[in-house]
Amino acid sequence: MLRFILKFSILLLAVSCAGELEKIKLVNTVSKNKKYGLEIIIRDFSQNDSLTFEEKRQLILDSKNRLICKNGSSFFFYNHNGQLSQVKFVYRRGGRINILTDQYIYDRKQNLRFVTYQFRDIDTIKIYAYNKFNQLIREEYPLRKSFIHYKYRNGRISEATKIENGTISKHSEFVYDQNGNKSIENWVFKGDQKMRTYFKFNAKHQLISKRDSCITTFGNPNEYVEFLNQYVYNKNDSLTEKRKYDRVLSENHFQYRGKMTYEYREIR
């Protein structure tokens, strides 16, 4: 019994050390390839402009402005074509460091075909299929038993149908503006609930507003029927503010419900 406990303890120590060593290698790789880093501070405010929560994200980018590390726990790798090829996730559980890996696999036409997840076993978590024009027509999630099917018109996605456990959970049809930006999404969920989403963009094709309107209503005057988000950017074209509004059936105007702000700081 004592011998078994000793062998088991040595095995646990070896696994733990392996995780520690892998993390050190990942951190060293980031240090070698780092060009600059950003800290993004996200703050959420209520309609009275009281701070409700604050979150900090740290991003490290390489000389090609590619993300190589996020929050010191997600590490990104790219193939010779510049495509994302691998993401390693580091987390500590029970005093032991574990490494999870997402692998991105492409075909000869450089289309993403599979994403696999590896911890102890290897599972395929995403499968992509394309038509003869290299347009994505199917996005499948085997573990969740769901997939999304896409249709195209004039080179753009015209319809998207999401199926979960053999049932359509959401169906969308899209309309585009003269600049090719998605301007309207008509969508149905839960079988019969109809919504329409309106998108507006500025001259730089940045999203400046998104409005969700309920087409199906139940006549309750306190029922929320419209939600509106407005987006503000700085001179560097980075998102700095997202303002949130909504409207109930008995109201004619939107009510301010709070905002999220985004602050950027360079990491030395």
Short mmCIF file of C-alpha atoms in Angstrom, two decimals:
data_model
loop_
_atom_site.label_atom_id
_atom_site.label_comp_id
_atom_site.label_asym_id
_atom_site.label_seq_id
_atom_site.Cartn_x
_atom_site.Cartn_y
_atom_site.Cartn_z
CA MET A 1 0.00 0.00 0.00
CA LEU A 2 2.82 2.37 0.92
CA ARG A 3 4.54 1.62 -2.40
CA PHE A 4 1.33 2.43 -4.29
CA ILE A 5 0.93 5.74 -2.47
CA LEU A 6 4.55 6.61 -3.22
CA LYS A 7 4.18 5.84 -6.95
CA PHE A 8 0.93 7.80 -7.12
CA SER A 9 2.54 10.80 -5.41
CA ILE A 10 5.48 10.72 -7.82
CA LEU A 11 3.07 10.58 -10.77
CA LEU A 12 1.10 13.58 -9.49
CA LEU A 13 4.34 15.51 -8.96
CA ALA A 14 5.49 14.70 -12.50
CA VAL A 15 2.19 15.86 -14.01
CA SER A 16 2.24 19.02 -11.93
CA CYS A 17 5.84 19.78 -12.91
CA ALA A 18 5.01 19.18 -16.56
CA GLY A 19 2.31 21.84 -16.37
CA GLU A 20 4.66 24.26 -14.62
CA LEU A 21 7.39 23.72 -17.21
CA GLU A 22 4.95 24.14 -20.09
CA LYS A 23 3.72 27.42 -18.65
CA ILE A 24 7.29 28.70 -18.28
CA LYS A 25 7.96 27.84 -21.93
CA LEU A 26 4.81 29.68 -23.01
CA VAL A 27 5.71 32.79 -21.00
CA ASN A 28 9.25 32.77 -22.41
CA THR A 29 7.91 32.50 -25.97
CA VAL A 30 5.66 35.51 -25.40
CA SER A 31 8.53 37.53 -23.92
CA LYS A 32 10.69 36.74 -26.97
CA ASN A 33 8.01 37.69 -29.52
CA LYS A 34 6.33 40.60 -27.74
CA LYS A 35 6.25 43.95 -29.50
CA TYR A 36 3.83 45.76 -27.21
CA GLY A 37 1.04 45.17 -24.74
CA LEU A 38 -2.32 46.72 -23.96
CA GLU A 39 -4.42 46.81 -20.84
CA ILE A 40 -8.12 47.30 -21.53
CA ILE A 41 -10.18 48.46 -18.57
CA ILE A 42 -13.90 47.81 -18.98
CA ARG A 43 -16.30 49.55 -16.64
CA ASP A 44 -20.07 49.10 -16.44
CA PHE A 45 -22.25 51.92 -15.14
CA SER A 46 -25.92 51.93 -14.17
CA GLN A 47 -28.47 54.44 -15.45
CA ASN A 48 -27.49 56.62 -12.50
CA ASP A 49 -23.84 56.40 -13.66
CA SER A 50 -22.90 54.33 -10.61
CA LEU A 51 -20.07 51.87 -11.25
CA THR A 52 -21.43 48.30 -11.11
CA PHE A 53 -18.30 46.36 -12.07
CA GLU A 54 -14.81 46.74 -13.49
CA GLU A 55 -12.78 44.25 -15.50
CA LYS A 56 -9.19 44.41 -16.75
CA ARG A 57 -7.90 42.56 -19.79
CA GLN A 58 -4.26 42.35 -20.79
CA LEU A 59 -3.29 41.72 -24.42
CA ILE A 60 0.22 41.08 -25.76
CA LEU A 61 0.85 41.49 -29.50
CA ASP A 62 3.78 40.59 -31.75
CA SER A 63 5.56 42.57 -34.49
CA LYS A 64 2.76 41.68 -36.95
CA ASN A 65 0.13 43.06 -34.55
CA ARG A 66 -1.16 39.55 -33.84
CA LEU A 67 -2.50 38.64 -30.43
CA ILE A 68 -0.09 36.19 -28.77
CA CYS A 69 -1.22 36.30 -25.14
CA LYS A 70 -4.41 37.27 -23.30
CA ASN A 71 -4.55 37.81 -19.53
CA GLY A 72 -1.41 35.73 -19.05
CA SER A 73 -3.43 32.53 -19.41
CA SER A 74 -4.29 32.17 -23.12
CA PHE A 75 -1.47 31.81 -25.64
CA PHE A 76 -1.94 32.10 -29.42
CA PHE A 77 0.18 30.59 -32.21
CA TYR A 78 0.09 31.06 -35.99
CA ASN A 79 1.13 29.01 -39.02
CA HIS A 80 3.37 30.11 -41.92
CA ASN A 81 0.32 31.60 -43.68
CA GLY A 82 -0.41 33.84 -40.71
CA GLN A 83 -3.50 31.85 -39.71
CA LEU A 84 -4.31 30.97 -36.11
CA SER A 85 -3.09 27.40 -35.63
CA GLN A 86 -3.17 26.77 -31.89
CA VAL A 87 -4.43 28.27 -28.64
CA LYS A 88 -3.14 27.00 -25.31
CA PHE A 89 -5.12 27.73 -22.14
CA VAL A 90 -3.42 27.58 -18.75
CA TYR A 91 -5.38 27.18 -15.54
CA ARG A 92 -4.65 26.05 -12.00
CA ARG A 93 -6.85 23.52 -10.28
CA GLY A 94 -6.20 21.78 -7.01
CA GLY A 95 -2.72 23.24 -6.79
CA ARG A 96 -1.80 21.86 -10.21
CA ILE A 97 -1.33 23.66 -13.52
CA ASN A 98 -3.20 22.19 -16.48
CA ILE A 99 -2.75 22.99 -20.17
CA LEU A 100 -5.69 22.79 -22.58
CA THR A 101 -5.12 23.07 -26.32
CA ASP A 102 -7.34 24.11 -29.23
CA GLN A 103 -5.88 23.10 -32.59
CA TYR A 104 -6.98 24.77 -35.87
CA ILE A 105 -6.71 22.61 -39.00
CA TYR A 106 -6.93 23.97 -42.55
CA ASP A 107 -7.38 22.34 -45.95
CA ARG A 108 -5.26 22.86 -49.10
CA LYS A 109 -7.30 25.95 -49.98
CA GLN A 110 -6.47 27.45 -46.58
CA ASN A 111 -10.05 27.10 -45.39
CA LEU A 112 -10.48 26.31 -41.70
CA ARG A 113 -11.94 22.79 -41.52
CA PHE A 114 -11.63 21.55 -37.94
CA VAL A 115 -11.02 22.79 -34.43
CA THR A 116 -9.98 20.14 -31.94
CA TYR A 117 -9.82 20.33 -28.16
CA GLN A 118 -7.15 18.40 -26.30
CA PHE A 119 -6.73 17.77 -22.61
CA ARG A 120 -6.46 14.08 -21.84
CA ASP A 121 -8.30 13.05 -25.00
CA ILE A 122 -8.72 14.78 -28.36
CA ASP A 123 -12.25 15.87 -29.31
CA THR A 124 -13.36 17.64 -32.48
CA ILE A 125 -15.38 20.62 -31.28
CA LYS A 126 -16.00 22.47 -34.58
CA ILE A 127 -16.34 21.31 -38.20
CA TYR A 128 -16.57 23.70 -41.15
CA ALA A 129 -17.79 22.97 -44.70
CA TYR A 130 -17.51 25.16 -47.82
CA ASN A 131 -19.03 25.35 -51.27
CA LYS A 132 -17.09 25.47 -54.56
CA PHE A 133 -16.65 29.24 -54.12
CA ASN A 134 -14.90 28.70 -50.75
CA GLN A 135 -17.87 30.21 -48.93
CA LEU A 136 -18.67 28.80 -45.50
CA ILE A 137 -21.96 26.88 -45.73
CA ARG A 138 -21.97 24.82 -42.53
CA GLU A 139 -20.56 25.30 -39.04
CA GLU A 140 -21.01 22.23 -36.84
CA TYR A 141 -20.52 21.71 -33.08
CA PRO A 142 -20.51 17.91 -32.57
CA LEU A 143 -20.36 17.89 -28.77
CA ARG A 144 -23.39 20.20 -28.54
CA LYS A 145 -25.22 18.42 -31.36
CA SER A 146 -25.83 21.68 -33.16
CA PHE A 147 -24.90 23.32 -36.43
CA ILE A 148 -25.43 26.52 -38.43
CA HIS A 149 -26.22 26.41 -42.15
CA TYR A 150 -25.53 29.45 -44.38
CA LYS A 151 -26.98 30.54 -47.73
CA TYR A 152 -25.54 33.23 -50.01
CA ARG A 153 -26.81 35.83 -52.44
CA ASN A 154 -24.54 38.14 -54.46
CA GLY A 155 -21.53 36.85 -52.56
CA ARG A 156 -22.90 37.67 -49.10
CA ILE A 157 -24.64 35.57 -46.45
CA SER A 158 -28.38 35.91 -47.04
CA GLU A 159 -29.67 33.35 -44.53
CA ALA A 160 -28.38 31.55 -41.44
CA THR A 161 -30.23 28.68 -39.76
CA LYS A 162 -29.15 27.33 -36.37
CA ILE A 163 -30.31 23.81 -35.48
CA GLU A 164 -29.97 22.32 -32.00
CA ASN A 165 -30.91 18.70 -31.23
CA GLY A 166 -32.72 18.42 -34.56
CA THR A 167 -34.83 21.56 -34.06
CA ILE A 168 -34.44 25.02 -35.60
CA SER A 169 -33.58 27.36 -32.73
CA LYS A 170 -32.92 30.48 -34.82
CA HIS A 171 -33.37 31.47 -38.45
CA SER A 172 -32.02 34.77 -39.81
CA GLU A 173 -32.29 36.64 -43.09
CA PHE A 174 -29.95 39.54 -43.84
CA VAL A 175 -30.14 42.80 -45.78
CA TYR A 176 -27.03 44.84 -46.72
CA ASP A 177 -26.52 48.52 -47.47
CA GLN A 178 -24.83 49.93 -50.57
CA ASN A 179 -21.43 49.70 -48.85
CA GLY A 180 -21.82 45.99 -48.15
CA ASN A 181 -22.48 46.43 -44.43
CA LYS A 182 -25.20 44.32 -42.81
CA SER A 183 -28.06 46.77 -42.21
CA ILE A 184 -30.99 44.52 -41.18
CA GLU A 185 -31.33 41.06 -39.68
CA ASN A 186 -34.81 39.54 -39.59
CA TRP A 187 -34.74 36.56 -37.25
CA VAL A 188 -37.08 34.05 -35.66
CA PHE A 189 -36.28 32.09 -32.49
CA LYS A 190 -38.14 29.60 -30.30
CA GLY A 191 -40.24 28.70 -33.31
CA ASP A 192 -42.40 31.82 -33.58
CA GLN A 193 -40.75 34.77 -31.80
CA LYS A 194 -39.92 37.34 -34.48
CA MET A 195 -37.26 40.03 -34.11
CA ARG A 196 -35.69 42.62 -36.38
CA THR A 197 -32.24 44.09 -35.78
CA TYR A 198 -31.09 47.33 -37.41
CA PHE A 199 -27.38 48.15 -37.79
CA LYS A 200 -25.86 51.55 -38.59
CA PHE A 201 -22.25 52.26 -39.55
CA ASN A 202 -20.11 55.37 -39.93
CA ALA A 203 -17.96 56.30 -42.94
CA LYS A 204 -15.21 53.99 -41.65
CA HIS A 205 -17.63 51.03 -41.60
CA GLN A 206 -17.59 50.98 -37.79
CA LEU A 207 -20.79 49.91 -36.08
CA ILE A 208 -22.33 52.95 -34.37
CA SER A 209 -25.76 51.59 -33.40
CA LYS A 210 -27.59 48.29 -33.05
CA ARG A 211 -31.34 48.24 -32.42
CA ASP A 212 -33.33 45.08 -31.62
CA SER A 213 -37.08 45.38 -32.17
CA CYS A 214 -39.65 42.77 -31.19
CA ILE A 215 -42.03 42.00 -34.06
CA THR A 216 -43.94 39.50 -31.93
CA THR A 217 -45.42 41.12 -28.79
CA PHE A 218 -47.87 39.97 -26.12
CA GLY A 219 -49.61 43.31 -25.51
CA ASN A 220 -48.27 43.84 -21.98
CA PRO A 221 -47.57 47.61 -21.63
CA ASN A 222 -44.50 46.80 -19.47
CA GLU A 223 -43.13 44.38 -22.05
CA TYR A 224 -39.68 45.35 -23.38
CA VAL A 225 -40.01 45.71 -27.15
CA GLU A 226 -36.85 47.52 -28.23
CA PHE A 227 -33.21 47.56 -27.15
CA LEU A 228 -30.66 50.03 -28.50
CA ASN A 229 -26.88 50.09 -28.18
CA GLN A 230 -24.83 53.06 -29.41
CA TYR A 231 -21.05 52.89 -29.91
CA VAL A 232 -18.44 55.66 -29.64
CA TYR A 233 -14.85 55.48 -30.93
CA ASN A 234 -11.72 57.53 -30.29
CA LYS A 235 -9.31 59.03 -32.84
CA ASN A 236 -7.45 55.72 -32.96
CA ASP A 237 -10.68 53.96 -34.03
CA SER A 238 -10.87 52.05 -30.75
CA LEU A 239 -14.22 51.55 -29.04
CA THR A 240 -14.45 53.81 -25.99
CA GLU A 241 -18.12 53.69 -24.99
CA LYS A 242 -21.21 51.56 -25.43
CA ARG A 243 -24.45 53.25 -24.36
CA LYS A 244 -27.50 51.13 -23.56
CA TYR A 245 -31.17 52.09 -24.01
CA ASP A 246 -34.49 50.26 -24.05
CA ARG A 247 -38.20 50.90 -24.50
CA VAL A 248 -41.33 49.16 -23.19
CA LEU A 249 -44.53 48.82 -25.20
CA SER A 250 -46.31 51.70 -23.48
CA GLU A 251 -43.46 54.16 -24.16
CA ASN A 252 -42.64 56.07 -27.33
CA HIS A 253 -39.06 56.96 -26.45
CA PHE A 254 -35.99 55.02 -25.38
CA GLN A 255 -34.84 55.19 -21.77
CA TYR A 256 -31.16 55.37 -20.87
CA ARG A 257 -30.10 52.22 -18.96
CA GLY A 258 -26.39 52.68 -18.47
CA LYS A 259 -23.15 52.35 -20.35
CA MET A 260 -19.89 50.47 -20.66
CA THR A 261 -16.63 52.37 -21.09
CA TYR A 262 -13.32 51.09 -22.48
CA GLU A 263 -9.98 52.58 -21.44
CA TYR A 264 -6.68 51.57 -23.09
CA ARG A 265 -3.27 51.67 -21.48
CA GLU A 266 0.01 50.55 -22.96
CA ILE A 267 1.88 47.87 -21.01
CA ARG A 268 5.59 48.51 -20.73
#
